[in-house]
Short mmCIF file of C-alpha atoms in Angstrom, two decimals:
data_model
loop_
_atom_site.label_atom_id
_atom_site.label_comp_id
_atom_site.label_asym_id
_atom_site.label_seq_id
_atom_site.Cartn_x
_atom_site.Cartn_y
_atom_site.Cartn_z
CA MET A 1 274.75 44.50 206.73
CA SER A 2 273.21 47.89 205.94
CA ARG A 3 270.77 48.44 203.11
CA ALA A 4 273.37 50.40 201.13
CA ALA A 5 275.86 47.54 201.49
CA GLU A 6 273.23 45.04 200.36
CA THR A 7 272.45 47.19 197.32
CA LEU A 8 276.12 47.42 196.36
CA ALA A 9 276.62 43.69 196.87
CA GLY A 10 273.72 43.02 194.50
CA ILE A 11 275.35 44.97 191.67
CA PRO A 12 277.34 42.70 189.30
CA LEU A 13 281.11 43.06 189.35
CA SER A 14 281.85 44.87 186.06
CA THR A 15 279.02 47.33 186.58
CA ARG A 16 280.20 48.00 190.12
CA CYS A 17 283.79 48.54 188.95
CA ILE A 18 282.95 51.11 186.28
CA MET A 19 280.66 52.91 188.71
CA GLY A 20 283.46 53.00 191.27
CA LEU A 21 285.91 54.33 188.68
CA CYS A 22 283.57 57.16 187.68
CA ILE A 23 282.89 58.03 191.33
CA LEU A 24 286.60 58.08 192.15
CA THR A 25 287.20 60.32 189.16
CA TYR A 26 284.54 62.73 190.37
CA ALA A 27 286.08 62.68 193.85
CA TYR A 28 289.35 63.74 192.20
CA GLN A 29 287.47 66.60 190.56
CA LEU A 30 286.03 67.72 193.91
CA PHE A 31 289.30 67.65 195.82
CA PHE A 32 291.69 69.01 193.18
CA ASP A 33 289.31 71.02 190.97
CA PRO A 34 291.12 70.45 187.65
CA PRO A 35 289.96 72.48 184.60
CA LEU A 36 287.14 70.36 183.22
CA GLN A 37 287.69 71.56 179.64
CA ASN A 38 291.07 69.80 179.67
CA TYR A 39 289.37 66.39 179.94
CA THR A 40 286.23 66.77 177.81
CA MET A 41 285.66 65.41 174.33
CA CYS A 42 286.63 68.09 171.81
CA PRO A 43 287.12 66.68 168.29
CA ARG A 44 289.33 69.56 167.18
CA ASN A 45 291.76 69.01 170.06
CA VAL A 46 291.81 65.27 169.49
CA LEU A 47 292.52 65.52 165.76
CA TYR A 48 294.73 68.58 165.48
CA LYS A 49 296.33 68.83 168.92
CA HIS A 50 296.69 65.06 169.32
CA GLU A 51 295.11 65.03 172.77
CA TYR A 52 294.06 61.41 172.48
CA TYR A 53 293.61 60.96 176.22
CA ARG A 54 290.29 62.79 175.84
CA VAL A 55 288.87 59.64 174.24
CA ILE A 56 288.92 58.01 177.69
CA THR A 57 288.69 60.92 180.12
CA SER A 58 285.58 62.35 178.45
CA SER A 59 283.62 59.27 179.53
CA LEU A 60 284.90 59.19 183.11
CA PHE A 61 284.63 62.88 184.04
CA HIS A 62 281.31 64.55 184.81
CA GLY A 63 280.08 68.11 184.96
CA SER A 64 278.15 68.17 188.26
CA LEU A 65 276.89 66.06 191.14
CA MET A 66 273.48 65.71 189.49
CA HIS A 67 275.17 64.70 186.25
CA ILE A 68 277.14 61.82 187.76
CA GLY A 69 274.24 60.87 190.02
CA MET A 70 271.84 60.38 187.10
CA ASN A 71 274.45 58.55 185.03
CA MET A 72 275.42 56.18 187.83
CA MET A 73 271.80 55.33 188.63
CA SER A 74 271.21 54.56 184.96
CA THR A 75 274.40 52.51 184.83
CA MET A 76 273.36 50.53 187.89
CA ALA A 77 269.91 49.76 186.47
CA ILE A 78 270.85 49.01 182.86
CA GLY A 79 274.29 47.53 183.49
CA ALA A 80 273.09 45.14 186.16
CA MET A 81 270.41 43.65 183.92
CA LEU A 82 272.72 43.37 180.93
CA GLU A 83 275.62 41.86 182.87
CA LYS A 84 273.37 39.09 184.20
CA GLU A 85 272.61 38.22 180.56
CA ILE A 86 276.10 38.29 179.03
CA GLY A 87 278.42 37.67 182.00
CA THR A 88 281.01 39.76 183.83
CA LEU A 89 283.89 39.27 181.39
CA MET A 90 281.86 40.19 178.32
CA MET A 91 280.38 43.14 180.18
CA GLY A 92 283.83 44.46 181.03
CA ILE A 93 284.97 44.08 177.43
CA THR A 94 281.78 45.73 176.17
CA ILE A 95 282.26 48.76 178.42
CA SER A 96 285.94 49.08 177.49
CA TRP A 97 285.24 49.04 173.77
CA GLY A 98 282.23 51.28 174.33
CA ILE A 99 284.37 54.03 175.86
CA LEU A 100 286.75 53.93 172.90
CA LEU A 101 284.29 53.44 170.06
CA THR A 102 281.66 55.97 171.14
CA SER A 103 284.39 58.61 171.28
CA PHE A 104 285.69 57.50 167.87
CA ILE A 105 282.22 57.76 166.31
CA TYR A 106 281.74 61.16 167.95
CA VAL A 107 285.00 62.47 166.46
CA PHE A 108 284.32 60.93 163.05
CA ILE A 109 280.83 62.40 162.68
CA SER A 110 282.06 65.83 163.80
CA TRP A 111 284.94 65.68 161.32
CA PHE A 112 282.65 64.52 158.49
CA LEU A 113 280.16 67.34 159.09
CA PHE A 114 283.03 69.83 159.00
CA VAL A 115 284.68 68.46 155.85
CA ALA A 116 281.50 67.74 153.87
CA PHE A 117 279.28 70.65 154.90
CA GLY A 118 281.58 73.14 156.59
CA TYR A 119 279.69 72.73 159.88
CA GLU A 120 282.35 73.56 162.47
CA GLN A 121 280.30 73.76 165.66
CA MET A 122 280.60 70.06 166.49
CA MET A 123 284.37 70.22 166.07
CA LEU A 124 284.61 72.95 168.71
CA GLN A 125 281.98 71.62 171.10
CA HIS A 126 283.01 70.09 174.45
CA SER A 127 281.09 67.12 175.89
CA VAL A 128 281.67 64.97 178.94
CA GLY A 129 280.03 62.09 180.78
CA PHE A 130 279.37 58.35 180.69
CA SER A 131 275.96 58.66 179.04
CA GLY A 132 277.24 57.68 175.58
CA VAL A 133 278.26 54.26 176.90
CA ILE A 134 274.98 54.05 178.83
CA PHE A 135 273.06 54.39 175.56
CA GLN A 136 275.23 51.65 174.06
CA LEU A 137 274.35 49.36 176.97
CA SER A 138 270.70 50.40 176.72
CA VAL A 139 270.55 49.23 173.09
CA LEU A 140 271.95 45.82 174.02
CA GLU A 141 269.77 45.41 177.10
CA SER A 142 266.52 46.45 175.40
CA SER A 143 267.26 44.25 172.38
CA LEU A 144 267.84 41.20 174.60
CA SER A 145 264.84 41.91 176.82
CA PRO A 146 261.88 39.50 176.54
CA ASN A 147 259.49 42.44 176.88
CA ARG A 148 258.23 43.59 173.49
CA THR A 149 257.27 47.11 174.57
CA ARG A 150 258.51 49.66 177.08
CA SER A 151 257.14 52.80 178.63
CA VAL A 152 258.89 56.12 178.04
CA PHE A 153 258.59 57.96 181.36
CA GLY A 154 255.12 56.45 181.78
CA VAL A 155 253.72 58.62 178.96
CA PHE A 156 253.61 56.29 175.94
CA GLN A 157 254.67 52.80 174.90
CA VAL A 158 257.25 51.98 172.23
CA SER A 159 258.87 48.84 170.92
CA SER A 160 261.75 47.63 173.10
CA LYS A 161 264.18 47.96 170.21
CA MET A 162 263.02 51.51 169.51
CA TYR A 163 263.21 52.48 173.20
CA PRO A 164 266.77 53.96 173.08
CA TRP A 165 265.83 56.05 170.04
CA ALA A 166 262.67 57.34 171.72
CA LEU A 167 264.67 58.10 174.84
CA LEU A 168 267.22 59.99 172.74
CA VAL A 169 264.54 62.28 171.28
CA VAL A 170 262.58 62.80 174.50
CA LEU A 171 265.66 63.62 176.58
CA GLN A 172 266.82 66.09 173.96
CA PHE A 173 263.49 67.93 174.19
CA ILE A 174 263.52 67.90 178.00
CA MET A 175 267.21 68.88 178.34
CA PRO A 176 268.39 70.58 175.14
CA GLN A 177 271.83 71.24 176.60
CA ILE A 178 272.82 67.57 176.71
CA SER A 179 275.07 66.07 174.03
CA PHE A 180 272.84 64.70 171.29
CA LEU A 181 275.80 63.46 169.27
CA GLY A 182 277.32 61.71 172.28
CA HIS A 183 274.10 59.79 172.93
CA LEU A 184 273.65 59.05 169.23
CA SER A 185 277.19 57.65 169.08
CA GLY A 186 276.38 55.24 171.90
CA ILE A 187 273.22 54.05 170.12
CA LEU A 188 275.13 53.47 166.89
CA ILE A 189 277.86 51.45 168.63
CA GLY A 190 275.31 49.39 170.55
CA THR A 191 273.38 48.67 167.34
CA LEU A 192 276.53 47.62 165.47
CA GLN A 193 277.55 45.35 168.34
CA TYR A 194 274.11 43.76 168.61
CA TYR A 195 273.96 42.91 164.90
CA GLY A 196 277.43 41.40 164.90
CA VAL A 197 279.27 44.05 162.90
CA LEU A 198 281.81 44.38 165.73
CA ASP A 199 282.18 40.66 166.45
CA ILE A 200 285.79 40.77 165.32
CA LEU A 201 286.59 42.92 168.36
CA PHE A 202 285.01 40.54 170.88
CA PRO A 203 286.16 37.08 171.98
CA SER A 204 284.02 34.04 171.33
CA GLU A 205 281.94 32.38 174.04
CA THR A 206 284.22 29.35 173.97
CA TYR A 207 287.29 31.47 174.64
CA LEU A 208 285.55 33.31 177.48
CA GLN A 209 284.59 30.02 179.11
CA GLN A 210 288.16 28.78 178.83
CA CYS A 211 289.42 31.98 180.44
CA GLU A 212 286.96 31.62 183.28
CA MET A 213 288.14 28.08 183.98
CA SER A 214 291.80 29.10 184.13
CA GLU A 215 293.58 29.48 187.46
CA ARG A 216 294.58 33.06 186.65
CA LEU A 217 291.00 34.24 187.00
CA GLU A 218 290.19 32.18 190.08
CA ILE A 219 290.54 35.21 192.35
CA LEU A 220 288.23 37.19 190.07
CA ARG A 221 285.60 34.44 190.06
CA ARG A 222 285.51 34.46 193.86
CA GLN A 223 284.58 38.13 194.00
CA PRO A 224 280.97 38.90 195.01
CA GLY A 225 278.80 39.79 192.07
CA TYR A 226 280.80 37.85 189.49
CA VAL A 227 278.52 36.49 186.75
CA ILE A 228 279.67 33.46 184.77
CA ALA A 229 279.42 33.75 180.99
CA PRO A 230 276.46 31.80 179.58
CA GLU A 231 277.20 28.73 177.48
CA THR A 232 275.29 30.21 174.56
CA SER A 233 275.30 33.93 174.03
CA PRO A 234 271.77 35.39 174.29
CA ARG A 235 272.92 38.08 171.88
CA ARG A 236 273.48 35.50 169.15
CA GLU A 237 270.22 33.68 169.85
CA ALA A 238 268.12 36.84 169.79
CA ARG A 239 269.94 38.57 166.94
CA PRO A 240 267.78 38.79 163.81
CA ASP A 241 268.86 39.49 160.26
CA ILE A 242 270.02 43.10 159.94
CA ARG A 243 268.09 43.62 156.70
CA SER A 244 264.76 42.57 158.18
CA SER A 245 265.43 44.69 161.24
CA LEU A 246 266.12 47.77 159.12
CA LEU A 247 262.90 47.19 157.20
CA GLY A 248 261.00 46.74 160.45
CA SER A 249 262.47 49.92 161.87
CA PHE A 250 261.52 51.78 158.68
CA GLY A 251 257.96 50.49 159.10
CA TYR A 252 257.81 51.72 162.69
CA ILE A 253 259.10 55.15 161.67
CA THR A 254 256.65 55.37 158.76
CA LEU A 255 253.71 54.47 160.98
CA PHE A 256 254.84 56.97 163.62
CA VAL A 257 255.11 59.79 161.06
CA LYS A 258 251.72 58.88 159.61
CA ASN A 259 250.06 58.99 163.04
CA VAL A 260 251.70 62.33 163.84
CA CYS A 261 250.51 63.84 160.55
CA GLU A 262 247.00 62.50 161.13
CA THR A 263 246.97 63.98 164.62
CA ILE A 264 248.09 67.39 163.33
CA LYS A 265 245.42 67.24 160.62
CA VAL A 266 242.68 66.52 163.15
CA CYS A 267 243.92 69.28 165.47
CA ILE A 268 243.90 71.88 162.68
CA PHE A 269 240.93 70.88 160.49
CA GLY A 270 238.88 68.69 162.83
CA ARG A 271 237.36 65.31 162.04
CA GLY A 272 234.53 66.66 159.89
CA ALA A 273 230.92 65.53 159.62
CA ASP A 274 231.72 62.49 157.48
CA ALA A 275 234.28 61.26 159.98
CA ASN A 276 231.74 61.58 162.81
CA ALA A 277 228.98 59.74 160.93
CA ASN A 278 230.11 56.38 162.28
CA ILE A 279 229.46 57.45 165.89
CA GLN A 280 226.12 55.94 166.93
CA LEU A 281 224.53 55.60 170.34
CA GLY A 282 221.58 53.38 169.52
CA ASP A 283 218.25 55.24 169.52
CA LEU A 284 219.83 58.22 171.20
CA GLY A 285 222.60 58.19 168.61
CA ALA A 286 220.01 58.38 165.85
CA ALA A 287 218.62 61.50 167.49
CA TRP A 288 222.06 63.09 167.24
CA GLY A 289 222.89 61.91 163.72
CA SER A 290 224.26 64.17 161.07
CA SER A 291 221.13 64.16 158.87
CA ALA A 292 217.91 65.97 159.57
CA ASP A 293 215.86 62.82 158.90
CA ASN A 294 217.70 60.88 161.54
CA THR A 295 217.18 63.70 163.98
CA ALA A 296 213.45 63.81 163.38
CA THR A 297 213.07 60.06 163.50
CA GLY A 298 215.12 59.76 166.63
CA ALA A 299 213.26 62.55 168.37
CA GLY A 300 209.96 60.96 167.46
CA THR A 301 211.11 57.67 168.83
CA ILE A 302 211.97 59.23 172.15
CA ALA A 303 208.73 61.22 172.24
CA GLN A 304 206.69 58.09 171.65
CA GLY A 305 208.28 56.51 174.69
CA ASN A 306 209.49 53.34 173.10
CA VAL A 307 212.04 52.87 175.85
CA GLU A 308 210.60 49.87 177.70
CA ASP A 309 210.51 49.80 181.48
CA ASP A 310 212.16 46.98 183.32
CA GLU A 311 209.38 44.79 184.71
CA GLU A 312 211.67 43.57 187.47
CA TRP A 313 212.29 47.07 188.80
CA VAL A 314 211.33 47.19 192.46
CA GLY A 315 212.37 50.73 193.26
CA LEU A 316 215.09 52.13 195.42
CA PRO A 317 215.96 50.44 198.69
CA ALA A 318 214.14 51.84 201.67
CA ALA A 319 217.25 53.40 203.18
CA ILE A 320 217.99 55.29 199.96
CA GLN A 321 214.37 56.40 199.68
CA ARG A 322 214.41 57.85 203.20
CA SER A 323 217.64 59.70 202.57
CA THR A 324 216.20 61.06 199.31
CA GLU A 325 213.09 62.31 201.09
CA GLU A 326 215.15 64.01 203.73
CA ILE A 327 217.10 65.89 201.08
#
């Protein structure tokens, strides 16, 4: 078996299926070259032209080879870890609802901005790609992860639960042309699902286990990469109270803003003499203190030669001495 085949076999079933569907859709784009704007998410067309198929096609179509490549690699990494936690059936249901609900949130926010504030740009904007669902899966995976912190591109560490939000902001700075609202919609749906707001849309663990034991799904269970649903949902075990989580998130945001303001203050005005007064280097630090008395005292101390010699000092090794003499 080749390395590529081994890699594909190691991907859980639901993740592999959605990746295959997106890749087949992109192959259709390459061979038949359909007008991409006919399949993107455009809230105006969905609401006023009743082109409801865009709710699904906008997640499956992609704009370029790099676009689908990055999304599929992210899906493989995030989806594989999440599916091993929640099982293949729940993963398939999560992705299916994610495609529908992220598009719904996208349309709703665009419509609300237009009606409430007259902001029409989001209603006319076209977006495409699976990244909204990826952000939904990222929220679930990072919330269930035992790791408390995560690195954002190896630059700084954030809380695991704040990781999707940090990724949202950083990616928007790096690639301003990407759909901020599409990614935000995925984060919102993932957050609502994690805290149980959308539980009415998902079957219980008991029902999933009964489905898995039925003869109708026997062929599905035999497929490579199928993950059996856990007896107890890790999502329910790890899910905290939504009120305490909101307060905790507010604390993280407040601390982050405070640190940013402090950094800007130091960059513009400097630390100041009072802020540097706590920096001491022993006797040498006294010589460099902020007051003139400390400077004089410290200098006198050094001049008097109070730095004691080490009685056990035996000099440099002979080899080092010879090399020093040669130089």
